[in-house]
């Protein structure tokens, strides 16, 4: 596999998501961190990039400088990861795509549906690859669930339960804590808090595994802590375009729950259960049969799962390896594009701009439904109605 | 503890619930099975009762015969358990209450709200005890959750998640199987299937633990198997009268789930998690603290939990012992009534007719809401509005 | 099933094991507690028995009085449970057996091997039934493991791992606590503490499930708390007479472990795992296949398991129901003896005097081996060499 | 952190351990894979190294060529990982150490005790760093256990239970399968199979966590599959030099067990439980208190655990991140050596040659003890007696 140059925007010193991206991109030895604009503070960003090994002339002060700098180089970055505040995703992503540079954008891809439609259109027009980091979809056993559904092991999917419930915003003493407060402030967070932050991971996973997208939805948003303008807990019921019902719960006040991303999929011929916190086991129950434990790395999984496994059975794999699978998929997608050939179908599982758009449309629809006391609301992006 | 005479109506040979009641009533050596009308087939019922040790003259052919027979006796039964088809609960329960005989009625207590109101009124007027068998509320650690909430360990309750999800009605080949079909036939099952059958257990548990009752609700009912007139899967969102939000899911098509009764309770000061299938552990997370595992039988529980435990820590207790706690509470309630004294407050946790009424009102409201696309609907019984 | 008269010796007010026996014997409605000598203090014992519903003339002051009283009655007890201090088991059990009264003796059956041989011989000569309360062998899924091994599902058994590890004697502050101290005092407890108290449960379970008995053993006993004359932690390696290796660990200083009785069985064709604290699931892995979860009450188990299940799948069953299975087996054994017919083979799984003897011989051998630095020692009872 | 040059010997295409090392070394962006001699087949090794991005002139045909080549360079590798067959570890490791190149050697470090003593002496004399890859000791919560013990949270350690039990060599049909056979062939595997392969991981973990080393041991080795000259299942009891008892079990015939590395540590003041397959939770029970679940990434852990965590709480971390911690420690050790300063104490937790020696001595002692029917045998290396 040819080496690729990689750049990062955002993810500066002290950020949570920055290290996860760097670990995941570095792991397979394909990506070299060649450029970066890591911080809103230009000097801090340059300094940190240099300390991370980025050559001085590619340690940029901001993303515009980086765009200009990279555009001018023959060895310009093959992929840029955008991990800046949500409100800036659209402008940055669009600019790089238009410059012919592939982008992996953090979720949520944009703040408004119009922006998301814009990104999708830009990616299409430019021919650049635009991925969105629903990184949990990179877990080997999540890939395996998708493969099982796709090849018909479950028959028609009837029902999906998806959750993302943690308890880290439950302390009333944190209402004025800057680390927490901005998330529930419409001026900073937009129209939705917990659903836009965590709920869409659960939604994407349901869509990814079931191969179905939301048609309409009914939402119930609540703010469990007084004084919060945005929801810290929500349930959303969906009707999916392939006929399944999706029931989704997300919460940030579920004290004792750590991460809580989990999915259950029920079809005519069997049921599946998986949880992100214990990602190396998948529970599969065929209709009228016993529950079986599928182990990551086992000899009896799909090619999709095998491709996404790095160490032998019984050795735990975790989230950075799931993220690394997104990067590995993108490496193949970029190589295929460069070589003018079709992508290996086993690598074509990374989340794309269209998936990002669908999430943003679902956020807008859920907010509208919640305001209308749960009224059923069209969840599709305008361009896909 | 003085011995009590106990009778049963329904629960004939081959029934599932009959043995559970007999085991649970027998366990503590207080109740003697003194009378019974166990089967719609009078002769079969008499024969089976005699084989179970009921004296021949108290092995009745039907409940009216039993009512007449027992009313005439000095040693008449102290308690009758009604475990007949749902549509008959009201008439039988009412008749026995009016005769001054205490009743433990299976759930759902009645088929209509009017009937349920009638039972509540009858119980009040007659002075007879009327309990409803939400038997899972008898588990020691369920009692402990209730005690923790009542004494303020969790602070104000914000959010409750309750589930009852199994997968035993998921096989399309069973659509015409008589064992399953009647449950989804409005002519036999009434207005609701899965919510009325299982969902109300989850609802009662939420109310029992949180000490709050439903004010209004919004329901989404679906039939995952084609051809079913009644729901086999439902979510219902509640607003409770103490300010909590309750989110409830129930399903009979969740292949791989066995029983699935589980509850999570989140308050200002901590969160609780418990599941019926592994009832001897309770997970408690104080705000900003670590999750702790509370063991049934441990030295650090409440008097409510201690009273409901029979064997030492580390020895599994199961459902029949939970049901036995309902019977033990009733023994104390009956003794107190006989002796004209107040009941031991630790025994006053058995579910009562008013709890049955609240469930029936919630079923009616949920059905109405589901028909109206999730419209928020008053969930209270008319008499309590 | 005909009713039986049951009596108890020991198990007085405040004892742990007394209530477990009464619950378990009462549950199926077969046994009537007709007699008892419940306490070393004659008056307390009589009083408590009467309060438990025993007729005044059968509420005895001690076991000799009870033996005399019952022997003289036509309606004498069909079964006596002996739950007195270990050192008295032999004398009492022998006396009742010789009087033609069947006995369920608590474990350990006796204190010395000679006594145990004596009981076995007495039971044989008298024709009375002598059972030993390895009550955990009554769990439905333990019965199922035994059935799976017996019918060859695992092929030849190679290896068994058995544990019984709790942490309730780990507090150095309890060294002089009378509740704990006697257990490690040779004058009161005999030659072994933890192995004789808990280890033999694990040993019996291994023998019961595998259908093999110990041939020889090597033991390592330690006293983790200074000042203890007897072991509080032990491992014993066995060679079984059917060719399996058994590795057993027992501890009373394993802080955080509650009960810890668990077994793993590995054969040529598959492996099994089960734990007493979560007794309703059994994990079965066929060679080169996936692990499957077997649920108690499921449709796919053996007749042995079905007979030992009382409530439907997904409803937890616990230890008192396992003990109740021992009583149910004994009821059938007693009925068969009375009727002069063979016992139902499905009921012939209760532990017998010969099993008690094998345990006592293993204790003696383990103590000897431990004293000889782990020397391999014959573990068989003298009469079976 | 300054970049380091890294080389690998062994770990060729298709090996299991090679990718794990490359992922783990690459993850933090410190090590550049600068050289390699990856395969016994020189051409294959060179080709694979080049495909992995190693410059052509540093893609060596064998380790001697690599030693000569690197020794001659100013930019020679800072660290070499030795992942060749066990019998070659000693010669290769020694040669690189003597050349002043630091080594991370796979376990078992050598085949004989003499060789292991030789490596320890060579490392000391040369001043080169010699680490041994007990990679599981890199898990954040394993580091935390060690820290808890070291700071006295458990008081004096009484008892350790350690296991490494899998079932992947249980199929009799594999007796002649080359993938399995060599492991039980003394000519290829040496004097021990399962204990030397897996057992010493459990032993190292026990020593690492408890801060104690073996004094003497008694071993029971068995071959569950007929025709195996070496053990596929073993228990070893140890007395540790700090007074603890260690009980260790390892097996390769435990069908249904996947990896099975797990540890329990019991002290005067509490107990710990941890398992490699679910490495993000640690169970801690203080004496007379409730079991608490410690989550990797939580705010309440030790500096040792914090340093070993890369992603936020609730996100699974796995084995490659544990291995990466060994590499990160080594990077600090190498930097400190270069700069002539003391190593950061938080990084000084990587396993060293002395740990490798202790393991080899324990293997030899266990084999001797097993041959002598479990005789207690000195487990210390000769140089440490």
Short mmCIF file of N, CA, C and O in Angstrom, two decimals, chain C residues 6 62 132 166 219 264 275 302 322 341:
data_model
loop_
_atom_site.label_atom_id
_atom_site.label_comp_id
_atom_site.label_asym_id
_atom_site.label_seq_id
_atom_site.Cartn_x
_atom_site.Cartn_y
_atom_site.Cartn_z
N UNK C 6 -42.98 -34.96 57.27
CA UNK C 6 -41.56 -34.60 57.28
C UNK C 6 -41.17 -34.04 58.64
O UNK C 6 -41.96 -33.33 59.29
N UNK C 62 -35.54 -33.08 71.98
CA UNK C 62 -34.29 -33.46 71.35
C UNK C 62 -34.53 -34.63 70.41
O UNK C 62 -35.62 -35.17 70.33
N UNK C 132 -27.82 -37.15 51.04
CA UNK C 132 -26.94 -36.13 51.59
C UNK C 132 -27.21 -34.84 50.81
O UNK C 132 -27.35 -34.87 49.59
N UNK C 166 -15.42 -17.73 48.33
CA UNK C 166 -16.08 -16.53 48.87
C UNK C 166 -15.06 -15.75 49.68
O UNK C 166 -13.90 -16.15 49.82
N UNK C 219 -3.00 -32.07 47.34
CA UNK C 219 -3.63 -30.87 47.91
C UNK C 219 -2.60 -29.86 48.40
O UNK C 219 -1.54 -30.23 48.89
N UNK C 264 -16.52 -25.79 35.20
CA UNK C 264 -16.24 -25.86 33.77
C UNK C 264 -15.86 -27.30 33.47
O UNK C 264 -15.07 -27.89 34.18
N UNK C 275 -22.34 -21.26 36.61
CA UNK C 275 -22.05 -20.66 37.92
C UNK C 275 -23.33 -20.56 38.74
O UNK C 275 -24.37 -20.14 38.23
N UNK C 302 -32.81 -31.43 28.25
CA UNK C 302 -33.02 -32.85 28.50
C UNK C 302 -34.23 -33.06 29.40
O UNK C 302 -34.67 -32.15 30.11
N UNK C 322 -33.67 -25.36 43.68
CA UNK C 322 -32.72 -26.47 43.50
C UNK C 322 -32.85 -27.46 44.66
O UNK C 322 -32.95 -28.68 44.45
N UNK C 341 -41.80 -50.51 44.06
CA UNK C 341 -41.50 -50.43 42.62
C UNK C 341 -40.19 -49.66 42.43
O UNK C 341 -39.66 -49.07 43.37
#
